[in-house]
Amino acid sequence: MSDHPSLLNMPPSTMGPSLCELDGLFSESLHPVLEKMLESYPDLQIDIDSIRPSYSKETIKSAFLPKNETGGTAMLSLWREEGVAGLLGSLKLNSNKNISWIAGVLLAMWRIPSSLQTFFHPHLRLSADEMLSTFCLTRDWFNSPVRCLAWHPHTRKLAVVSRDDCVRIGGNGAKTKPILRHTGQRGISCISWRPCGSAELAVGCRVGIMLWTLDPASVVSRPSTSCVRALSRPGHAPVTSLAWHPSGKLLASCSPADPTMLIWSVASEECAPVRRVSGGGVSILRWSSNGAKLFAATPGRTFRVWNSTTWNPERWTVPGKLATVGAAAWSPDSKYLVFSTDDEPQLYLVASSFETDAAVPILDLSEVIVDSESGVLGGGLVQNIAWEPSGNRLAISFQSTPLVAVFSTKCGQTLSLTPCGWIRGLEDEFPSCIEFQSDYREGGGMITVGWSTGRVQHFPL
């Protein structure tokens, strides 16, 4: 048993799908006032049958007749498609023994730096899609109908990404629901609205960042490619996390394949690299609400908290030999940082007021039986953490259990966590992604859950 709170103290779950919190209890029915309020919320359900299948490069290539290229033209085409390693690998199979031997030696020499990198950082062996699935905060990213969602920080506008890499936008009572689609926008892992702006949306994907600028007064349902700019740098892909400075002037991006974190000035489309060698890449970014600190997790045991004025980091190491940070969130007052690792069900706390440099475990998230009749479990390894902008609620989703745990929080001299309840979905569905509404002004909070069935639920707290 741990010497800090656990999920054993959580209230019992509802027997059916949870719809709202009423008087401190989670309920299966909606109060008429809440039901009326939710009618004005964007309806962005994802119909699985309407999702277009995605095709790989090889599948598209097979639809065309092959070219009969020979000599230098064939080698040039092979280099363009598969790079130096692909070209040398093809020459190694040549019937001429001398050419085959020379190509084999050159290929072995070419692979030495890559072999050293992957020895120290095994995640670099993963393909782009495998990296996205591993480091994205969406559960079962590859198969999930809802891949990510984001509320606008200043208005009731929601963006939802479906598995076919379409970004659907709704809210503010608009009848038109724009759909953002671009040929370069494949493998979307994260989206984030620009603060202090009306309609700029950053989309992190397989090849970099796509920055959409939308006209709030437009009635066009399919914005043209003139509305999007690509932000990319060689080696900085796939992008798995984006974080805007609260002023909206700077955008931080990261990739598990690139040890350099990029700080973009979106207006000029220029970026400044921020680099540290250890860790083998950067997987998660979180900017504090006051803009003073930027949290950066690596695919290894290291994470850093950067001072965004001096750009000097505090370096931390997570417990466990093979552990990495799986999810993290700042408190709205920027005093506390909570995070979880991918090898143990614990919630850790880092605070500037601590006299020690060690992260402190504050919550045991080990699996518990929530419903003994149906055998439903809650807790386990953490998938994602979301903190309500007013600081009253903290939500945690999990990697292998179907419920979302919600806690009441108080940020003062110490952080207080009080169990509130479980958000339960329909039978056989689990939460893929979670996000709190940023501008909720009705008292309490509103969390949006993207479920594995494509259902997008708004849950009043």
Coordinates of C-alpha atoms in Angstrom, one line a residue:
M1 CA 0.0 0.0 0.0
S2 CA 1.2 3.5 -0.8
D3 CA 1.4 6.2 1.8
H4 CA -0.5 8.7 -0.3
P5 CA -4.1 8.9 -1.7
S6 CA -5.3 6.3 -4.2
L7 CA -8.3 5.5 -6.4
L8 CA -9.8 3.4 -3.6
N9 CA -11.2 6.7 -2.2
M10 CA -13.1 7.4 -5.5
P11 CA -16.9 7.5 -5.3
P12 CA -18.7 4.6 -7.1
S13 CA -19.3 5.0 -10.8
T14 CA -22.7 5.4 -12.4
M15 CA -24.2 2.1 -13.7
G16 CA -24.7 3.6 -17.2
P17 CA -23.1 6.4 -19.2
S18 CA -22.3 9.5 -17.1
L19 CA -23.8 12.7 -18.4
C20 CA -22.9 15.4 -15.9
E21 CA -22.0 16.3 -12.4
L22 CA -24.8 17.5 -10.1
D23 CA -24.3 18.7 -6.5
G24 CA -20.9 16.9 -6.4
L25 CA -22.2 13.6 -7.7
F26 CA -21.9 12.2 -11.3
S27 CA -25.3 11.5 -12.8
E28 CA -26.8 9.4 -15.6
S29 CA -29.4 12.1 -16.4
L30 CA -29.1 15.7 -17.5
H31 CA -30.7 18.6 -15.6
P32 CA -33.0 20.5 -18.0
V33 CA -30.9 23.6 -17.6
L34 CA -27.8 21.8 -18.6
E35 CA -29.6 20.0 -21.5
K36 CA -30.7 23.4 -22.8
M37 CA -27.2 24.7 -22.5
L38 CA -25.6 21.8 -24.4
E39 CA -27.9 22.4 -27.4
S40 CA -25.8 25.4 -28.3
Y41 CA -22.6 23.3 -28.2
P42 CA -20.9 22.1 -31.4
D43 CA -22.0 18.7 -32.6
L44 CA -18.9 17.1 -34.2
Q45 CA -19.6 13.4 -33.9
I46 CA -17.4 11.3 -36.1
D47 CA -19.3 8.7 -38.2
I48 CA -16.9 5.8 -38.6
D49 CA -18.5 4.8 -41.9
S50 CA -17.9 8.2 -43.4
I51 CA -14.1 8.2 -42.7
R52 CA -12.1 7.9 -45.9
P53 CA -9.5 5.1 -45.8
S54 CA -5.9 6.4 -45.9
Y55 CA -3.6 5.0 -48.5
S56 CA 0.1 4.3 -48.2
K57 CA 2.7 5.5 -50.7
E58 CA 3.1 1.9 -51.8
T59 CA -0.6 1.4 -52.4
I60 CA -0.9 4.6 -54.5
K61 CA 2.3 3.6 -56.4
S62 CA 0.8 0.2 -57.3
A63 CA -2.1 1.9 -59.1
F64 CA 0.3 3.1 -61.9
L65 CA 2.3 1.2 -64.4
P66 CA 6.1 1.1 -63.6
K67 CA 8.5 3.1 -65.7
N68 CA 11.1 1.2 -67.7
E69 CA 14.1 3.3 -66.5
T70 CA 17.7 2.2 -67.0
G71 CA 21.2 3.3 -66.0
G72 CA 21.7 6.7 -64.4
T73 CA 18.0 7.6 -64.7
A74 CA 16.9 4.6 -62.7
M75 CA 19.5 5.2 -60.0
L76 CA 18.5 8.9 -59.7
S77 CA 14.8 7.9 -59.3
L78 CA 15.8 5.3 -56.7
W79 CA 17.8 7.9 -54.7
R80 CA 14.9 10.3 -54.8
E81 CA 12.4 7.7 -53.5
E82 CA 14.5 5.7 -51.0
G83 CA 17.6 7.9 -50.3
V84 CA 21.2 6.9 -50.2
A85 CA 20.6 3.7 -48.2
G86 CA 18.0 2.5 -50.7
L87 CA 20.3 3.2 -53.6
L88 CA 23.3 1.4 -52.0
G89 CA 21.0 -1.5 -51.0
S90 CA 19.9 -1.9 -54.6
L91 CA 23.5 -1.8 -55.9
K92 CA 24.5 -4.4 -53.4
L93 CA 22.2 -6.8 -55.2
N94 CA 23.9 -6.1 -58.5
S95 CA 25.1 -9.2 -60.5
N96 CA 28.6 -7.5 -60.9
K97 CA 30.6 -8.8 -57.9
N98 CA 32.8 -5.7 -57.7
I99 CA 29.9 -3.3 -57.7
S100 CA 28.1 -5.4 -55.2
W101 CA 31.1 -5.6 -52.8
I102 CA 31.8 -1.8 -53.0
A103 CA 28.1 -1.0 -52.4
G104 CA 28.0 -3.3 -49.4
V105 CA 31.0 -1.7 -47.9
L106 CA 29.6 1.8 -48.5
L107 CA 26.2 0.8 -47.1
A108 CA 27.8 -0.6 -43.9
M109 CA 29.8 2.7 -43.4
W110 CA 26.7 4.8 -44.1
R111 CA 24.7 2.9 -41.4
I112 CA 27.4 3.3 -38.6
P113 CA 26.1 6.7 -37.3
S114 CA 22.5 5.5 -37.5
S115 CA 23.4 2.3 -35.7
L116 CA 25.0 4.2 -32.8
Q117 CA 22.0 6.5 -32.5
T118 CA 19.5 3.6 -32.4
F119 CA 21.7 1.8 -29.9
F120 CA 21.4 4.6 -27.4
H121 CA 17.9 5.7 -28.4
P122 CA 15.9 2.6 -29.5
H123 CA 12.8 4.7 -30.4
L124 CA 14.6 6.0 -33.4
R125 CA 14.1 2.6 -35.0
L126 CA 10.4 3.3 -35.2
S127 CA 8.7 4.4 -38.3
A128 CA 6.9 7.8 -38.4
D129 CA 3.5 6.3 -37.8
E130 CA 4.9 4.1 -35.0
M131 CA 6.4 7.2 -33.3
L132 CA 3.1 9.0 -33.6
S133 CA 1.2 6.1 -32.1
T134 CA 3.7 5.7 -29.3
F135 CA 4.1 9.4 -28.2
C136 CA 0.8 10.9 -29.1
L137 CA -1.5 11.5 -26.1
T138 CA -4.4 9.8 -27.9
R139 CA -5.2 6.3 -26.9
D140 CA -5.0 3.8 -29.8
W141 CA -4.1 6.7 -32.1
F142 CA -3.7 4.5 -35.2
N143 CA -7.3 3.2 -35.0
S144 CA -9.2 5.9 -33.1
P145 CA -11.9 7.7 -35.1
V146 CA -11.2 10.8 -33.0
R147 CA -7.5 11.5 -33.0
C148 CA -7.4 14.8 -31.1
L149 CA -9.5 17.8 -30.2
A150 CA -8.9 21.4 -29.1
W151 CA -11.0 24.2 -27.7
H152 CA -10.3 27.8 -28.7
P153 CA -8.9 29.7 -25.7
H154 CA -11.3 32.7 -25.9
T155 CA -14.5 31.5 -27.6
R156 CA -16.8 28.5 -27.8
K157 CA -15.1 27.0 -30.9
L158 CA -14.0 23.4 -31.1
A159 CA -11.7 21.6 -33.5
V160 CA -11.9 17.8 -33.9
V161 CA -9.5 15.6 -35.9
S162 CA -10.8 12.4 -37.5
R163 CA -8.7 9.4 -38.5
D164 CA -8.7 10.5 -42.2
D165 CA -6.8 13.6 -41.2
C166 CA -9.7 16.0 -41.6
V167 CA -10.0 18.8 -39.1
R168 CA -13.7 19.7 -38.4
I169 CA -14.5 23.0 -36.7
G170 CA -17.8 24.0 -35.1
G171 CA -19.2 26.4 -32.5
N172 CA -20.2 30.0 -31.8
G173 CA -23.6 29.2 -33.3
A174 CA -22.3 29.1 -36.8
K175 CA -24.2 26.9 -39.3
T176 CA -21.2 26.3 -41.4
K177 CA -18.7 23.7 -40.1
P178 CA -15.4 24.1 -42.0
I179 CA -13.4 21.1 -42.8
L180 CA -9.6 21.6 -43.1
R181 CA -7.9 19.2 -45.4
H182 CA -4.5 19.3 -47.1
T183 CA -2.4 16.8 -49.0
G184 CA 0.6 17.5 -46.7
Q185 CA -1.5 17.2 -43.6
R186 CA -1.1 13.4 -42.9
G187 CA -0.8 11.7 -39.6
I188 CA -2.1 14.5 -37.4
S189 CA -1.0 14.0 -33.8
C190 CA -1.9 17.4 -32.1
I191 CA -3.7 20.6 -32.7
S192 CA -3.7 23.9 -30.9
W193 CA -5.5 27.3 -31.3
R194 CA -3.4 30.4 -31.2
P195 CA -4.1 32.5 -28.0
C196 CA -5.0 36.2 -28.4
G197 CA -6.2 35.5 -32.0
S198 CA -9.5 34.9 -33.6
A199 CA -8.9 31.9 -35.8
E200 CA -5.4 30.5 -36.3
L201 CA -5.0 26.8 -35.7
A202 CA -1.6 24.9 -35.6
V203 CA -1.7 21.3 -36.7
G204 CA 1.2 19.0 -35.9
C205 CA 1.5 16.0 -38.3
R206 CA 3.9 13.6 -40.0
V207 CA 5.8 16.1 -42.0
G208 CA 5.8 19.2 -39.7
I209 CA 3.3 21.9 -38.8
M210 CA 0.4 23.2 -40.9
L211 CA -0.8 26.6 -39.8
W212 CA -4.3 27.5 -40.8
T213 CA -5.7 31.1 -40.8
L214 CA -9.5 31.1 -41.0
D215 CA -11.9 34.0 -41.5
P216 CA -14.5 33.8 -38.6
A217 CA -17.0 35.5 -40.9
S218 CA -16.5 33.1 -43.8
V219 CA -19.3 30.7 -44.8
V220 CA -16.9 28.6 -46.9
S221 CA -17.0 24.9 -45.7
R222 CA -13.8 23.9 -47.4
P223 CA -11.1 26.6 -46.9
S224 CA -8.6 26.7 -49.8
T225 CA -4.9 25.9 -49.6
S226 CA -4.2 29.7 -49.6
C227 CA -5.4 29.7 -45.9
V228 CA -2.6 27.4 -44.8
R229 CA 1.2 27.8 -44.3
A230 CA 3.7 24.9 -43.8
L231 CA 6.3 25.3 -41.0
S232 CA 9.0 22.6 -41.3
R233 CA 12.7 22.1 -40.9
P234 CA 14.7 19.0 -42.1
G235 CA 14.7 16.3 -39.5
H236 CA 12.0 17.9 -37.4
A237 CA 9.3 15.3 -38.0
P238 CA 7.0 13.7 -37.1
V239 CA 5.7 16.5 -34.8
T240 CA 4.0 15.0 -31.7
S241 CA 3.4 18.1 -29.5
L242 CA 2.7 21.9 -29.9
A243 CA 2.6 24.6 -27.3
W244 CA 1.7 28.2 -27.7
H245 CA 3.1 30.9 -25.5
P246 CA 0.1 32.5 -23.7
S247 CA 0.8 35.8 -25.6
G248 CA 0.4 33.9 -28.9
K249 CA 3.6 35.3 -30.3
L250 CA 5.7 32.1 -30.0
L251 CA 4.9 28.5 -30.9
A252 CA 7.0 25.6 -29.6
S253 CA 7.2 22.3 -31.5
C254 CA 9.0 19.0 -31.0
S255 CA 9.6 15.6 -32.5
P256 CA 10.8 12.4 -30.8
A257 CA 13.2 12.0 -33.8
D258 CA 14.8 15.4 -33.2
P259 CA 16.8 16.5 -30.1
T260 CA 16.2 20.1 -31.1
M261 CA 13.1 21.9 -29.8
L262 CA 12.0 24.7 -32.2
I263 CA 10.6 28.0 -31.0
W264 CA 8.7 29.6 -33.9
S265 CA 7.9 33.2 -34.5
V266 CA 4.8 32.6 -36.6
A267 CA 4.6 36.1 -38.0
S268 CA 8.0 35.7 -39.7
E269 CA 7.9 32.0 -40.1
E270 CA 11.4 31.8 -38.6
C271 CA 12.4 29.5 -35.7
A272 CA 15.1 29.4 -33.1
P273 CA 16.5 25.9 -32.1
V274 CA 16.8 25.0 -28.5
R275 CA 18.9 21.9 -28.1
R276 CA 20.2 19.5 -25.5
V277 CA 21.8 16.2 -26.4
S278 CA 20.5 13.7 -23.9
G279 CA 17.1 12.1 -24.4
G280 CA 17.3 11.5 -28.1
G281 CA 14.4 13.8 -29.0
V282 CA 11.5 15.7 -27.4
S283 CA 8.1 14.2 -27.1
I284 CA 5.8 16.4 -25.0
L285 CA 5.7 20.2 -24.6
R286 CA 3.6 22.2 -22.0
W287 CA 3.9 26.0 -21.6
S288 CA 2.9 27.3 -18.1
S289 CA -0.1 29.7 -18.0
N290 CA 2.1 32.7 -17.1
G291 CA 4.5 31.9 -20.0
A292 CA 7.5 31.8 -17.7
K293 CA 8.3 28.1 -18.0
L294 CA 8.2 25.5 -20.7
F295 CA 8.1 21.8 -19.8
A296 CA 9.8 19.4 -22.3
A297 CA 9.8 15.7 -22.0
T298 CA 12.1 13.4 -23.9
P299 CA 11.6 9.7 -25.0
G300 CA 14.2 8.8 -22.4
R301 CA 14.3 9.3 -18.6
T302 CA 15.0 13.0 -18.9
F303 CA 12.7 16.0 -18.8
R304 CA 13.5 19.7 -18.6
V305 CA 11.7 22.8 -17.3
W306 CA 13.0 25.7 -19.3
N307 CA 13.0 29.3 -18.2
S308 CA 11.5 31.1 -21.2
T309 CA 13.4 34.4 -20.4
T310 CA 17.0 33.1 -20.1
W311 CA 16.3 29.7 -21.9
N312 CA 18.3 27.9 -19.1
P313 CA 16.8 24.5 -18.2
E314 CA 16.3 22.6 -15.0
R315 CA 17.1 19.0 -15.7
W316 CA 15.1 16.2 -14.1
T317 CA 15.2 12.4 -14.3
V318 CA 12.1 10.2 -13.8
P319 CA 12.3 7.2 -11.5
G320 CA 12.7 3.8 -13.1
K321 CA 15.4 2.5 -15.4
L322 CA 13.4 2.6 -18.6
A323 CA 10.6 5.0 -17.6
T324 CA 9.6 8.1 -19.7
V325 CA 7.2 10.9 -19.1
G326 CA 3.8 9.8 -20.5
A327 CA 1.7 12.9 -19.8
A328 CA 2.0 16.2 -18.0
A329 CA 0.0 19.3 -17.1
W330 CA 0.6 22.7 -15.4
S331 CA -1.7 24.1 -12.8
P332 CA -3.5 27.2 -14.0
D333 CA -1.5 29.3 -11.5
S334 CA 1.8 27.9 -12.9
K335 CA 3.0 26.8 -9.4
Y336 CA 2.6 23.1 -9.9
L337 CA 3.5 20.6 -12.5
V338 CA 2.0 17.1 -12.4
F339 CA 3.2 14.2 -14.6
S340 CA 3.0 10.5 -15.0
T341 CA 5.4 7.9 -16.4
D342 CA 4.7 5.0 -18.7
D343 CA 5.9 2.2 -16.4
E344 CA 4.0 2.8 -13.1
P345 CA 0.5 4.1 -12.2
Q346 CA 1.5 7.1 -10.1
L347 CA 0.9 10.9 -10.4
Y348 CA 4.0 12.9 -9.5
L349 CA 4.3 16.6 -8.5
V350 CA 7.0 19.2 -9.1
A351 CA 6.7 22.5 -7.4
S352 CA 9.0 25.5 -7.2
S353 CA 8.4 25.7 -3.4
F354 CA 9.9 22.3 -2.8
E355 CA 13.2 22.3 -0.9
T356 CA 14.2 19.1 -2.6
D357 CA 14.9 18.6 -6.3
A358 CA 13.0 15.3 -6.4
A359 CA 9.5 14.8 -7.9
V360 CA 7.0 13.7 -5.2
P361 CA 4.4 11.0 -5.8
I362 CA 1.0 12.4 -4.7
L363 CA -1.6 9.9 -6.1
D364 CA -1.6 6.1 -6.5
L365 CA -3.5 5.3 -9.7
S366 CA -3.3 1.5 -9.5
E367 CA -6.3 -0.3 -11.0
V368 CA -9.4 -0.7 -8.9
I369 CA -12.7 -2.4 -9.4
V370 CA -15.2 0.3 -10.1
D371 CA -18.3 -1.9 -10.8
S372 CA -18.2 -5.3 -9.2
E373 CA -21.2 -6.6 -11.1
S374 CA -19.9 -5.9 -14.6
G375 CA -16.2 -6.1 -13.6
V376 CA -15.3 -2.7 -14.9
L377 CA -11.9 -1.5 -13.9
G378 CA -10.6 2.1 -13.5
G379 CA -7.1 3.5 -13.2
G380 CA -3.7 2.0 -14.3
L381 CA -1.1 3.6 -16.5
V382 CA -1.9 7.1 -17.5
Q383 CA -2.8 8.1 -21.1
N384 CA -3.4 11.8 -20.6
I385 CA -3.8 14.5 -18.0
A386 CA -6.0 17.7 -18.4
W387 CA -6.3 20.5 -15.9
E388 CA -9.4 22.7 -16.0
P389 CA -8.4 26.4 -16.7
S390 CA -10.0 27.8 -13.5
G391 CA -8.0 25.2 -11.5
N392 CA -11.0 23.4 -10.0
R393 CA -10.9 20.1 -11.7
L394 CA -8.2 17.6 -12.9
A395 CA -9.1 14.8 -15.3
I396 CA -7.0 11.7 -16.0
S397 CA -7.6 9.1 -18.8
F398 CA -5.9 5.7 -18.8
Q399 CA -4.2 3.4 -21.3
S400 CA -6.1 0.2 -20.6
T401 CA -9.3 1.0 -18.6
P402 CA -12.5 2.6 -20.0
L403 CA -13.2 5.4 -17.5
V404 CA -11.9 9.0 -16.9
A405 CA -11.1 9.9 -13.3
V406 CA -12.0 13.4 -12.2
F407 CA -10.6 15.2 -9.1
S408 CA -11.3 18.5 -7.4
T409 CA -8.2 20.6 -7.0
K410 CA -7.1 23.5 -4.8
C411 CA -3.9 25.3 -5.5
G412 CA -2.5 27.2 -2.5
Q413 CA 0.6 26.7 -0.4
T414 CA 0.1 23.0 -1.2
L415 CA -1.8 21.1 -3.9
S416 CA -5.0 19.4 -2.7
L417 CA -6.6 16.6 -4.7
T418 CA -10.1 15.3 -3.8
P419 CA -11.8 12.5 -5.7
C420 CA -14.9 13.6 -7.6
G421 CA -16.0 10.6 -9.7
W422 CA -15.7 8.6 -12.9
I423 CA -16.9 9.6 -16.3
R424 CA -18.3 6.4 -17.9
G425 CA -19.1 5.9 -21.6
L426 CA -21.3 3.5 -23.5
E427 CA -20.7 -0.2 -23.3
D428 CA -17.4 -1.3 -25.0
E429 CA -16.1 2.3 -25.6
F430 CA -13.2 4.0 -24.0
P431 CA -11.9 7.6 -24.0
S432 CA -9.5 8.4 -26.8
C433 CA -8.8 12.0 -25.9
I434 CA -9.9 14.6 -23.4
E435 CA -9.9 18.4 -23.3
F436 CA -11.4 21.1 -21.0
Q437 CA -13.2 24.0 -22.5
S438 CA -11.0 27.1 -22.0
D439 CA -13.6 29.9 -21.8
Y440 CA -16.4 28.2 -19.8
R441 CA -18.1 30.9 -17.7
E442 CA -21.2 29.2 -16.4
G443 CA -19.5 28.2 -13.1
G444 CA -17.8 24.8 -12.7
G445 CA -16.2 23.4 -15.9
M446 CA -16.8 21.6 -19.1
I447 CA -14.8 18.6 -20.3
T448 CA -15.0 17.2 -23.8
V449 CA -14.3 13.5 -24.3
G450 CA -13.6 11.9 -27.7
W451 CA -14.7 8.3 -27.4
S452 CA -13.4 5.3 -29.3
T453 CA -16.7 5.0 -31.2
G454 CA -16.4 8.5 -32.7
R455 CA -18.7 10.0 -30.2
V456 CA -17.8 13.5 -28.9
Q457 CA -19.3 14.2 -25.5
H458 CA -19.5 17.5 -23.6
F459 CA -19.6 16.8 -19.9
P460 CA -20.6 19.7 -17.5
L461 CA -18.9 19.7 -14.1

